[in-house]
PDB file of C-alpha atoms in Angstrom:
ATOM      1  CA  MET A   1     -14.921  32.355  -2.821  1.00 51.00           C
ATOM      2  CA  LEU A   2     -17.708  29.759  -2.613  1.00 75.00           C
ATOM      3  CA  CYS A   3     -18.567  29.868  -6.324  1.00 76.00           C
ATOM      4  CA  SER A   4     -17.749  31.671  -9.549  1.00 74.00           C
ATOM      5  CA  ALA A   5     -20.044  34.141 -11.280  1.00 94.00           C
ATOM      6  CA  ILE A   6     -23.525  32.786 -11.989  1.00 97.00           C
ATOM      7  CA  ARG A   7     -24.714  32.739 -15.593  1.00 97.00           C
ATOM      8  CA  PRO A   8     -27.656  31.316 -17.578  1.00 98.00           C
ATOM      9  CA  VAL A   9     -26.868  28.489 -20.000  1.00 97.00           C
ATOM     10  CA  SER A  10     -30.271  27.546 -21.445  1.00 97.00           C
ATOM     11  CA  ARG A  11     -33.430  28.957 -22.910  1.00 96.00           C
ATOM     12  CA  SER A  12     -36.315  29.629 -20.559  1.00 96.00           C
ATOM     13  CA  CYS A  13     -38.878  27.011 -19.602  1.00 97.00           C
ATOM     14  CA  LEU A  14     -41.856  27.011 -17.244  1.00 98.00           C
ATOM     15  CA  LEU A  15     -40.631  24.827 -14.401  1.00 98.00           C
ATOM     16  CA  GLY A  16     -37.245  23.216 -14.904  1.00 98.00           C
ATOM     17  CA  GLU A  17     -36.615  20.138 -12.772  1.00 98.00           C
ATOM     18  CA  SER A  18     -34.558  16.959 -12.368  1.00 98.00           C
ATOM     19  CA  PRO A  19     -31.264  18.084 -13.914  1.00 98.00           C
ATOM     20  CA  PHE A  20     -28.506  15.492 -14.196  1.00 98.00           C
ATOM     21  CA  TRP A  21     -25.116  15.340 -15.868  1.00 98.00           C
ATOM     22  CA  HIS A  22     -24.862  12.253 -18.065  1.00 98.00           C
ATOM     23  CA  PRO A  23     -21.675  10.477 -16.935  1.00 96.00           C
ATOM     24  CA  ILE A  24     -21.097   8.887 -20.358  1.00 96.00           C
ATOM     25  CA  ASP A  25     -22.449  11.392 -22.877  1.00 96.00           C
ATOM     26  CA  GLN A  26     -21.129  14.412 -20.926  1.00 97.00           C
ATOM     27  CA  VAL A  27     -24.252  16.489 -21.516  1.00 98.00           C
ATOM     28  CA  LEU A  28     -26.883  17.985 -19.229  1.00 98.00           C
ATOM     29  CA  TYR A  29     -30.479  16.756 -19.174  1.00 98.00           C
ATOM     30  CA  TRP A  30     -33.478  18.236 -17.366  1.00 98.00           C
ATOM     31  CA  CYS A  31     -37.257  18.363 -17.757  1.00 98.00           C
ATOM     32  CA  ASP A  32     -39.982  21.004 -17.784  1.00 98.00           C
ATOM     33  CA  ILE A  33     -42.914  19.600 -15.831  1.00 98.00           C
ATOM     34  CA  PRO A  34     -45.874  21.791 -16.946  1.00 98.00           C
ATOM     35  CA  GLY A  35     -44.222  22.278 -20.353  1.00 98.00           C
ATOM     36  CA  GLN A  36     -44.305  18.473 -20.795  1.00 98.00           C
ATOM     37  CA  SER A  37     -40.846  18.456 -22.321  1.00 98.00           C
ATOM     38  CA  LEU A  38     -37.391  16.959 -21.921  1.00 98.00           C
ATOM     39  CA  HIS A  39     -34.256  19.024 -22.578  1.00 98.00           C
ATOM     40  CA  ARG A  40     -30.596  18.352 -23.332  1.00 98.00           C
ATOM     41  CA  LEU A  41     -27.682  20.807 -23.418  1.00 98.00           C
ATOM     42  CA  ASP A  42     -24.195  20.203 -24.766  1.00 97.00           C
ATOM     43  CA  PRO A  43     -22.165  22.899 -22.962  1.00 95.00           C
ATOM     44  CA  VAL A  44     -19.264  22.543 -25.426  1.00 93.00           C
ATOM     45  CA  THR A  45     -21.314  23.377 -28.515  1.00 94.00           C
ATOM     46  CA  GLU A  46     -23.995  25.270 -26.524  1.00 94.00           C
ATOM     47  CA  GLN A  47     -26.577  23.329 -28.517  1.00 96.00           C
ATOM     48  CA  GLU A  48     -29.886  22.765 -26.716  1.00 97.00           C
ATOM     49  CA  GLN A  49     -32.460  20.225 -27.826  1.00 97.00           C
ATOM     50  CA  ALA A  50     -35.990  19.645 -26.546  1.00 98.00           C
ATOM     51  CA  TRP A  51     -38.573  16.877 -27.000  1.00 98.00           C
ATOM     52  CA  GLN A  52     -42.292  17.049 -26.246  1.00 98.00           C
ATOM     53  CA  LEU A  53     -43.757  14.323 -24.036  1.00 98.00           C
ATOM     54  CA  PRO A  54     -47.326  12.970 -23.735  1.00 96.00           C
ATOM     55  CA  TRP A  55     -47.562  13.647 -19.969  1.00 97.00           C
ATOM     56  CA  GLU A  56     -45.819  15.790 -17.364  1.00 98.00           C
ATOM     57  CA  PRO A  57     -42.326  14.466 -16.565  1.00 98.00           C
ATOM     58  CA  GLY A  58     -41.528  14.405 -12.854  1.00 98.00           C
ATOM     59  CA  CYS A  59     -37.915  13.298 -13.253  1.00 98.00           C
ATOM     60  CA  VAL A  60     -35.415  11.726 -15.619  1.00 98.00           C
ATOM     61  CA  VAL A  61     -32.353   9.511 -15.042  1.00 98.00           C
ATOM     62  CA  PRO A  62     -29.678   7.885 -17.249  1.00 98.00           C
ATOM     63  CA  ALA A  63     -30.064   4.173 -17.949  1.00 98.00           C
ATOM     64  CA  ALA A  64     -27.360   1.511 -17.998  1.00 97.00           C
ATOM     65  CA  GLU A  65     -28.915  -0.009 -21.128  1.00 94.00           C
ATOM     66  CA  GLY A  66     -28.632   3.320 -22.947  1.00 95.00           C
ATOM     67  CA  GLY A  67     -31.137   6.114 -23.238  1.00 97.00           C
ATOM     68  CA  LEU A  68     -33.081   7.444 -20.281  1.00 98.00           C
ATOM     69  CA  TRP A  69     -35.825   6.542 -17.865  1.00 98.00           C
ATOM     70  CA  VAL A  70     -38.435   9.253 -17.444  1.00 98.00           C
ATOM     71  CA  ALA A  71     -41.231   9.206 -14.859  1.00 98.00           C
ATOM     72  CA  LEU A  72     -44.359  10.599 -16.491  1.00 98.00           C
ATOM     73  CA  ARG A  73     -47.725  10.973 -14.819  1.00 98.00           C
ATOM     74  CA  ASP A  74     -48.875   7.618 -16.220  1.00 97.00           C
ATOM     75  CA  GLY A  75     -45.739   5.625 -15.388  1.00 98.00           C
ATOM     76  CA  VAL A  76     -42.018   5.151 -15.898  1.00 98.00           C
ATOM     77  CA  HIS A  77     -40.950   4.952 -19.534  1.00 98.00           C
ATOM     78  CA  ARG A  78     -37.743   4.281 -21.387  1.00 97.00           C
ATOM     79  CA  PHE A  79     -36.933   7.277 -23.589  1.00 98.00           C
ATOM     80  CA  ASP A  80     -34.631   7.002 -26.600  1.00 98.00           C
ATOM     81  CA  PRO A  81     -33.010  10.349 -27.526  1.00 97.00           C
ATOM     82  CA  LEU A  82     -32.056   8.939 -30.938  1.00 96.00           C
ATOM     83  CA  VAL A  83     -35.711   8.653 -31.943  1.00 95.00           C
ATOM     84  CA  GLY A  84     -36.924  11.419 -29.639  1.00 96.00           C
ATOM     85  CA  GLN A  85     -39.737   9.580 -27.905  1.00 96.00           C
ATOM     86  CA  CYS A  86     -40.728   7.083 -25.242  1.00 96.00           C
ATOM     87  CA  VAL A  87     -40.247   3.587 -26.616  1.00 96.00           C
ATOM     88  CA  GLU A  88     -41.296   1.347 -23.722  1.00 96.00           C
ATOM     89  CA  LEU A  89     -43.467   1.485 -20.615  1.00 96.00           C
ATOM     90  CA  LEU A  90     -41.402  -0.016 -17.794  1.00 95.00           C
ATOM     91  CA  ALA A  91     -44.046   0.265 -15.069  1.00 96.00           C
ATOM     92  CA  ALA A  92     -47.482   1.878 -14.905  1.00 97.00           C
ATOM     93  CA  ALA A  93     -48.190   4.476 -12.235  1.00 97.00           C
ATOM     94  CA  PRO A  94     -49.364   2.909  -8.941  1.00 96.00           C
ATOM     95  CA  TYR A  95     -51.748   5.758  -8.029  1.00 97.00           C
ATOM     96  CA  ASP A  96     -54.786   7.674  -9.254  1.00 95.00           C
ATOM     97  CA  VAL A  97     -53.373   9.850 -12.061  1.00 96.00           C
ATOM     98  CA  ARG A  98     -56.265  12.300 -11.601  1.00 95.00           C
ATOM     99  CA  GLN A  99     -54.908  13.424  -8.217  1.00 96.00           C
ATOM    100  CA  GLU A 100     -51.260  12.455  -8.122  1.00 97.00           C
ATOM    101  CA  ARG A 101     -48.180  12.443 -10.315  1.00 98.00           C
ATOM    102  CA  PHE A 102     -44.547  11.445 -10.094  1.00 98.00           C
ATOM    103  CA  ASN A 103     -42.205  14.168  -8.883  1.00 98.00           C
ATOM    104  CA  ASP A 104     -38.573  14.023  -7.738  1.00 98.00           C
ATOM    105  CA  GLY A 105     -36.728  10.773  -8.430  1.00 98.00           C
ATOM    106  CA  LYS A 106     -33.190   9.384  -8.676  1.00 98.00           C
ATOM    107  CA  CYS A 107     -31.198   6.177  -8.640  1.00 98.00           C
ATOM    108  CA  ASP A 108     -29.333   4.978  -5.576  1.00 98.00           C
ATOM    109  CA  PRO A 109     -25.634   4.015  -5.952  1.00 97.00           C
ATOM    110  CA  GLN A 110     -26.644   0.447  -6.899  1.00 96.00           C
ATOM    111  CA  GLY A 111     -28.874   1.661  -9.745  1.00 97.00           C
ATOM    112  CA  ARG A 112     -32.260   1.099  -8.093  1.00 97.00           C
ATOM    113  CA  PHE A 113     -34.784   3.695  -9.229  1.00 97.00           C
ATOM    114  CA  TRP A 114     -36.594   5.639  -6.493  1.00 98.00           C
ATOM    115  CA  VAL A 115     -39.330   8.181  -7.187  1.00 98.00           C
ATOM    116  CA  GLY A 116     -41.677  10.210  -5.029  1.00 98.00           C
ATOM    117  CA  THR A 117     -45.064  11.644  -5.847  1.00 98.00           C
ATOM    118  CA  LEU A 118     -46.929  14.910  -5.464  1.00 97.00           C
ATOM    119  CA  TYR A 119     -50.507  14.858  -4.164  1.00 96.00           C
ATOM    120  CA  GLU A 120     -51.953  17.693  -6.217  1.00 95.00           C
ATOM    121  CA  PRO A 121     -54.818  18.844  -3.922  1.00 93.00           C
ATOM    122  CA  ARG A 122     -52.032  19.416  -1.344  1.00 92.00           C
ATOM    123  CA  ASP A 123     -54.504  19.166   1.522  1.00 91.00           C
ATOM    124  CA  LYS A 124     -53.533  15.710   2.831  1.00 92.00           C
ATOM    125  CA  LEU A 125     -50.352  13.708   3.421  1.00 95.00           C
ATOM    126  CA  LEU A 126     -51.063  11.258   0.612  1.00 95.00           C
ATOM    127  CA  ALA A 127     -47.829  11.357  -1.411  1.00 97.00           C
ATOM    128  CA  SER A 128     -45.324   8.503  -1.161  1.00 98.00           C
ATOM    129  CA  LEU A 129     -41.831   7.340  -2.017  1.00 98.00           C
ATOM    130  CA  TYR A 130     -41.598   4.295  -4.280  1.00 98.00           C
ATOM    131  CA  ARG A 131     -38.779   1.948  -5.253  1.00 97.00           C
ATOM    132  CA  LEU A 132     -39.064   0.185  -8.588  1.00 96.00           C
ATOM    133  CA  ASP A 133     -38.572  -3.528  -7.896  1.00 94.00           C
ATOM    134  CA  PRO A 134     -38.816  -6.603 -10.184  1.00 91.00           C
ATOM    135  CA  ASN A 135     -42.477  -6.988  -9.252  1.00 88.00           C
ATOM    136  CA  GLY A 136     -43.338  -3.324  -9.673  1.00 92.00           C
ATOM    137  CA  PHE A 137     -43.442  -0.366  -7.326  1.00 96.00           C
ATOM    138  CA  LYS A 138     -42.971  -0.809  -3.584  1.00 96.00           C
ATOM    139  CA  VAL A 139     -44.037   1.939  -1.155  1.00 97.00           C
ATOM    140  CA  CYS A 140     -41.016   2.672   1.048  1.00 98.00           C
ATOM    141  CA  ALA A 141     -42.133   5.861   2.833  1.00 98.00           C
ATOM    142  CA  SER A 142     -45.215   8.056   2.959  1.00 96.00           C
ATOM    143  CA  ASP A 143     -47.026  10.773   4.942  1.00 96.00           C
ATOM    144  CA  VAL A 144     -45.883  13.709   2.803  1.00 97.00           C
ATOM    145  CA  THR A 145     -47.568  16.071   0.360  1.00 96.00           C
ATOM    146  CA  THR A 146     -44.745  16.932  -2.060  1.00 97.00           C
ATOM    147  CA  ALA A 147     -41.919  14.388  -2.283  1.00 98.00           C
ATOM    148  CA  ASN A 148     -38.564  15.992  -3.075  1.00 98.00           C
ATOM    149  CA  GLY A 149     -34.884  16.194  -2.185  1.00 98.00           C
ATOM    150  CA  LEU A 150     -33.718  12.622  -2.838  1.00 98.00           C
ATOM    151  CA  ALA A 151     -29.983  12.102  -2.291  1.00 98.00           C
ATOM    152  CA  TRP A 152     -27.617   9.498  -0.841  1.00 98.00           C
ATOM    153  CA  SER A 153     -24.553   9.985   1.328  1.00 98.00           C
ATOM    154  CA  VAL A 154     -21.107   9.303  -0.099  1.00 98.00           C
ATOM    155  CA  ASP A 155     -20.995   5.819   1.473  1.00 97.00           C
ATOM    156  CA  GLY A 156     -24.576   5.079   0.363  1.00 97.00           C
ATOM    157  CA  ARG A 157     -25.738   4.286   3.896  1.00 98.00           C
ATOM    158  CA  THR A 158     -27.929   7.354   4.438  1.00 98.00           C
ATOM    159  CA  MET A 159     -30.796   8.530   2.240  1.00 98.00           C
ATOM    160  CA  TYR A 160     -32.322  12.011   2.347  1.00 98.00           C
ATOM    161  CA  TRP A 161     -35.900  12.838   1.341  1.00 98.00           C
ATOM    162  CA  SER A 162     -37.941  15.992   1.852  1.00 98.00           C
ATOM    163  CA  ASP A 163     -41.529  17.182   2.004  1.00 98.00           C
ATOM    164  CA  THR A 164     -41.424  20.621   0.396  1.00 98.00           C
ATOM    165  CA  LYS A 165     -44.805  21.711   1.749  1.00 97.00           C
ATOM    166  CA  ALA A 166     -43.815  20.778   5.322  1.00 97.00           C
ATOM    167  CA  HIS A 167     -40.413  22.538   5.004  1.00 98.00           C
ATOM    168  CA  ARG A 168     -38.764  19.354   6.322  1.00 98.00           C
ATOM    169  CA  ILE A 169     -35.949  17.061   5.218  1.00 98.00           C
ATOM    170  CA  ASP A 170     -35.800  13.515   6.630  1.00 98.00           C
ATOM    171  CA  ALA A 171     -32.916  11.055   6.773  1.00 98.00           C
ATOM    172  CA  PHE A 172     -33.045   7.241   6.666  1.00 98.00           C
ATOM    173  CA  ASP A 173     -30.564   4.463   7.296  1.00 98.00           C
ATOM    174  CA  VAL A 174     -29.958   2.379   4.168  1.00 98.00           C
ATOM    175  CA  ASP A 175     -29.007  -1.261   3.691  1.00 97.00           C
ATOM    176  CA  PRO A 176     -27.081  -0.927   0.408  1.00 95.00           C
ATOM    177  CA  ALA A 177     -27.310  -4.628  -0.461  1.00 93.00           C
ATOM    178  CA  ALA A 178     -31.071  -4.937  -0.017  1.00 93.00           C
ATOM    179  CA  GLY A 179     -32.074  -1.345  -0.727  1.00 93.00           C
ATOM    180  CA  ALA A 180     -34.139  -1.272   2.471  1.00 96.00           C
ATOM    181  CA  ILE A 181     -34.507   1.947   4.469  1.00 98.00           C
ATOM    182  CA  SER A 182     -35.168   2.347   8.198  1.00 98.00           C
ATOM    183  CA  ARG A 183     -34.900   4.684  11.199  1.00 98.00           C
ATOM    184  CA  ARG A 184     -36.590   7.674   9.639  1.00 98.00           C
ATOM    185  CA  ARG A 185     -35.758  10.882  11.496  1.00 98.00           C
ATOM    186  CA  VAL A 186     -35.819  14.643  10.938  1.00 98.00           C
ATOM    187  CA  PHE A 187     -32.617  15.890   9.296  1.00 98.00           C
ATOM    188  CA  ALA A 188     -33.471  19.603   8.980  1.00 98.00           C
ATOM    189  CA  THR A 189     -36.485  21.911   9.171  1.00 98.00           C
ATOM    190  CA  PHE A 190     -37.108  25.449   7.946  1.00 98.00           C
ATOM    191  CA  PRO A 191     -39.617  28.103   9.099  1.00 97.00           C
ATOM    192  CA  LEU A 192     -42.993  28.085   7.381  1.00 97.00           C
ATOM    193  CA  ARG A 193     -44.039  31.210   5.547  1.00 97.00           C
ATOM    194  CA  HIS A 194     -46.677  33.264   7.351  1.00 94.00           C
ATOM    195  CA  PRO A 195     -49.667  34.366   5.224  1.00 90.00           C
ATOM    196  CA  GLU A 196     -48.595  38.031   5.159  1.00 92.00           C
ATOM    197  CA  GLN A 197     -44.841  37.429   5.087  1.00 96.00           C
ATOM    198  CA  SER A 198     -42.906  38.944   2.194  1.00 95.00           C
ATOM    199  CA  LEU A 199     -40.488  36.882   0.133  1.00 95.00           C
ATOM    200  CA  GLU A 200     -37.690  39.196   1.230  1.00 94.00           C
ATOM    201  CA  THR A 201     -37.871  37.795   4.771  1.00 95.00           C
ATOM    202  CA  TYR A 202     -38.824  34.223   3.825  1.00 97.00           C
ATOM    203  CA  GLY A 203     -35.990  31.751   3.421  1.00 97.00           C
ATOM    204  CA  GLY A 204     -37.789  29.372   1.093  1.00 98.00           C
ATOM    205  CA  ARG A 205     -38.687  25.675   1.319  1.00 98.00           C
ATOM    206  CA  PRO A 206     -36.553  22.657   0.410  1.00 98.00           C
ATOM    207  CA  ASP A 207     -36.922  21.421  -3.146  1.00 98.00           C
ATOM    208  CA  GLY A 208     -34.491  19.288  -5.183  1.00 98.00           C
ATOM    209  CA  ALA A 209     -31.051  18.351  -3.851  1.00 98.00           C
ATOM    210  CA  ALA A 210     -27.650  16.875  -4.657  1.00 98.00           C
ATOM    211  CA  MET A 211     -24.671  15.541  -2.705  1.00 98.00           C
ATOM    212  CA  ASP A 212     -21.041  16.651  -2.979  1.00 98.00           C
ATOM    213  CA  GLN A 213     -17.998  14.436  -2.518  1.00 98.00           C
ATOM    214  CA  GLU A 214     -17.342  15.746   1.001  1.00 97.00           C
ATOM    215  CA  GLY A 215     -20.799  14.751   2.230  1.00 97.00           C
ATOM    216  CA  GLY A 216     -22.483  18.127   1.826  1.00 98.00           C
ATOM    217  CA  TYR A 217     -26.199  18.012   1.050  1.00 98.00           C
ATOM    218  CA  TRP A 218     -27.018  20.856  -1.334  1.00 98.00           C
ATOM    219  CA  VAL A 219     -30.679  21.903  -1.539  1.00 98.00           C
ATOM    220  CA  ALA A 220     -32.537  24.431  -3.693  1.00 98.00           C
ATOM    221  CA  MET A 221     -34.746  26.655  -1.541  1.00 98.00           C
ATOM    222  CA  TYR A 222     -37.869  27.338  -3.613  1.00 98.00           C
ATOM    223  CA  GLU A 223     -39.055  30.957  -3.267  1.00 98.00           C
ATOM    224  CA  GLY A 224     -35.951  31.602  -1.152  1.00 98.00           C
ATOM    225  CA  ALA A 225     -33.644  32.694  -4.014  1.00 98.00           C
ATOM    226  CA  ARG A 226     -30.789  30.634  -2.620  1.00 98.00           C
ATOM    227  CA  LEU A 227     -28.991  27.313  -2.380  1.00 98.00           C
ATOM    228  CA  LEU A 228     -27.957  25.860   0.978  1.00 98.00           C
ATOM    229  CA  ARG A 229     -25.292  23.306   1.839  1.00 98.00           C
ATOM    230  CA  LEU A 230     -25.964  21.194   4.946  1.00 98.00           C
ATOM    231  CA  ASN A 231     -23.434  18.971   6.695  1.00 98.00           C
ATOM    232  CA  ALA A 232     -24.127  15.462   7.989  1.00 96.00           C
ATOM    233  CA  SER A 233     -25.584  16.924  11.187  1.00 97.00           C
ATOM    234  CA  GLY A 234     -28.145  18.982   9.265  1.00 98.00           C
ATOM    235  CA  HIS A 235     -26.473  22.335   9.936  1.00 98.00           C
ATOM    236  CA  VAL A 236     -26.099  24.948   7.199  1.00 98.00           C
ATOM    237  CA  THR A 237     -22.434  25.426   6.281  1.00 97.00           C
ATOM    238  CA  ASP A 238     -22.725  27.472   3.076  1.00 96.00           C
ATOM    239  CA  GLU A 239     -25.226  29.583   1.157  1.00 97.00           C
ATOM    240  CA  ILE A 240     -25.309  30.851  -2.418  1.00 97.00           C
ATOM    241  CA  ALA A 241     -27.673  33.721  -3.242  1.00 97.00           C
ATOM    242  CA  LEU A 242     -29.323  33.440  -6.648  1.00 98.00           C
ATOM    243  CA  PRO A 243     -30.712  36.070  -9.048  1.00 98.00           C
ATOM    244  CA  VAL A 244     -34.041  34.200  -9.315  1.00 98.00           C
ATOM    245  CA  GLN A 245     -36.683  33.603  -6.661  1.00 98.00           C
ATOM    246  CA  CYS A 246     -37.477  29.973  -7.428  1.00 98.00           C
ATOM    247  CA  PRO A 247     -34.600  27.512  -7.816  1.00 98.00           C
ATOM    248  CA  THR A 248     -35.970  23.986  -8.090  1.00 98.00           C
ATOM    249  CA  MET A 249     -33.063  21.533  -8.159  1.00 98.00           C
ATOM    250  CA  LEU A 250     -29.325  21.286  -8.771  1.00 98.00           C
ATOM    251  CA  THR A 251     -26.736  18.852 -10.051  1.00 98.00           C
ATOM    252  CA  PHE A 252     -22.976  18.696 -10.414  1.00 98.00           C
ATOM    253  CA  GLY A 253     -21.582  18.396 -13.933  1.00 98.00           C
ATOM    254  CA  GLY A 254     -18.672  18.982 -16.230  1.00 97.00           C
ATOM    255  CA  GLU A 255     -15.699  16.684 -16.655  1.00 95.00           C
ATOM    256  CA  ASP A 256     -14.558  17.335 -13.068  1.00 97.00           C
ATOM    257  CA  LEU A 257     -18.118  17.509 -11.598  1.00 98.00           C
ATOM    258  CA  ARG A 258     -17.378  20.998 -10.257  1.00 97.00           C
ATOM    259  CA  THR A 259     -19.881  22.871 -12.418  1.00 98.00           C
ATOM    260  CA  LEU A 260     -23.098  23.389 -10.505  1.00 98.00           C
ATOM    261  CA  TYR A 261     -26.228  23.519 -12.666  1.00 98.00           C
ATOM    262  CA  VAL A 262     -29.465  24.856 -11.159  1.00 98.00           C
ATOM    263  CA  THR A 263     -32.932  24.573 -12.703  1.00 98.00           C
ATOM    264  CA  THR A 264     -35.406  27.359 -11.957  1.00 98.00           C
ATOM    265  CA  ALA A 265     -39.086  28.207 -12.413  1.00 98.00           C
ATOM    266  CA  SER A 266     -41.083  30.978 -14.048  1.00 98.00           C
ATOM    267  CA  TYR A 267     -44.418  29.145 -13.907  1.00 97.00           C
ATOM    268  CA  ASN A 268     -47.250  31.031 -12.146  1.00 96.00           C
ATOM    269  CA  ARG A 269     -44.877  33.727 -10.880  1.00 98.00           C
ATOM    270  CA  PRO A 270     -45.977  37.380 -10.567  1.00 97.00           C
ATOM    271  CA  ALA A 271     -45.383  39.558 -13.622  1.00 97.00           C
ATOM    272  CA  ALA A 272     -43.370  42.074 -11.614  1.00 97.00           C
ATOM    273  CA  GLU A 273     -41.071  39.334 -10.338  1.00 97.00           C
ATOM    274  CA  LEU A 274     -40.460  37.978 -13.821  1.00 97.00           C
ATOM    275  CA  LEU A 275     -39.741  41.463 -15.133  1.00 97.00           C
ATOM    276  CA  ALA A 276     -37.143  41.955 -12.394  1.00 97.00           C
ATOM    277  CA  GLN A 277     -35.699  38.429 -12.795  1.00 98.00           C
ATOM    278  CA  PRO A 278     -35.276  37.707 -16.523  1.00 97.00           C
ATOM    279  CA  TRP A 279     -33.314  34.512 -15.827  1.00 98.00           C
ATOM    280  CA  ALA A 280     -36.295  32.827 -14.151  1.00 98.00           C
ATOM    281  CA  GLY A 281     -37.015  29.519 -15.859  1.00 98.00           C
ATOM    282  CA  ARG A 282     -33.492  29.169 -17.235  1.00 98.00           C
ATOM    283  CA  VAL A 283     -30.761  26.770 -16.128  1.00 98.00           C
ATOM    284  CA  LEU A 284     -28.057  28.614 -14.197  1.00 98.00           C
ATOM    285  CA  SER A 285     -24.416  27.575 -14.012  1.00 98.00           C
ATOM    286  CA  MET A 286     -21.487  28.309 -11.695  1.00 97.00           C
ATOM    287  CA  ARG A 287     -18.170  26.747 -10.741  1.00 97.00           C
ATOM    288  CA  VAL A 288     -17.719  25.455  -7.181  1.00 97.00           C
ATOM    289  CA  ALA A 289     -14.745  24.303  -5.114  1.00 95.00           C
ATOM    290  CA  VAL A 290     -15.989  20.821  -4.146  1.00 96.00           C
ATOM    291  CA  ALA A 291     -17.010  18.288  -6.787  1.00 97.00           C
ATOM    292  CA  GLY A 292     -20.297  16.412  -6.681  1.00 98.00           C
ATOM    293  CA  LEU A 293     -21.178  12.755  -7.096  1.00 98.00           C
ATOM    294  CA  ALA A 294     -21.762  11.271 -10.537  1.00 97.00           C
ATOM    295  CA  ALA A 295     -25.325  10.260 -11.437  1.00 98.00           C
ATOM    296  CA  PRO A 296     -25.778   6.468 -11.085  1.00 97.00           C
ATOM    297  CA  LEU A 297     -27.177   4.585 -14.059  1.00 98.00           C
ATOM    298  CA  ALA A 298     -30.619   3.002 -13.701  1.00 97.00           C
ATOM    299  CA  ARG A 299     -30.478  -0.794 -13.778  1.00 94.00           C
ATOM    300  CA  ARG A 300     -33.403  -2.660 -15.254  1.00 84.00           C
ATOM    301  CA  LEU A 301     -35.089  -4.632 -12.478  1.00 68.00           C
ATOM    302  CA  CYS A 302     -38.518  -5.108 -14.085  1.00 45.00           C
ATOM    303  CA  PRO A 303     -38.853  -8.185 -16.286  1.00 46.00           C
ATOM    304  CA  LEU A 304     -38.503  -7.511 -19.994  1.00 39.00           C
ATOM    305  CA  ARG A 305     -41.886  -7.195 -21.611  1.00 40.00           C
TER     306      ARG A 305
END
């Protein structure tokens, strides 16, 4: 059996995203982008906590200095859960906040923070992938509309990045010491949805992703009601059907990193769909056979202010 029974473990939100299992605190964090909130779940006590934020959070990562880094529309901030608010602006957004916002982001194995953007008009390839360096943000890749799917191979020498709108996942070679990427190529593509095509025959488009310890790239297929596992050649090896139409991202958690947590969306979904899928917007959980990789801690590279 590929996974255990699927169950919801959180309250509902609008559009859950960027889940990660904190390797030190042993709790789950995620954010609600349009709800402008950050969430934490202790699966032992089943206690869930939420904090409101001043802007939409695209992603959140654990920090080596303690606390979290959260990428809001206006920039990357340090968030302190003990006081429940952002306490420091690490770097201001390098784009026009009226048309663009941060989206999917993660740290590479060395602790460098990478974050992509979403170009909200969605009519041009104007989103980019940034790396946060000592001198600020550096554009490392571009020509996408909705940056998503960041993950690194087990050895850290391959990076994956997707454009959800284009239904495409790319791969890059990585120099782990320098953090430089090169040799961009197509890793996997998925059929576009035709204007009159029903969701029942549409497989979805690649959203957030995570890597397991055997090199499997797991991706949430938005509007496809499923998770896919791809091998290093980009071929689908496994599939998990979900009871919600719109999974957004996944992460491995629990003490053994074999609990798969999946964030989902209810935002702007048809009323009939939400009536039929009451778990939409909740975090789903299941046990899997292969463990995932622990979330790296963000290392401060920007000068202290």
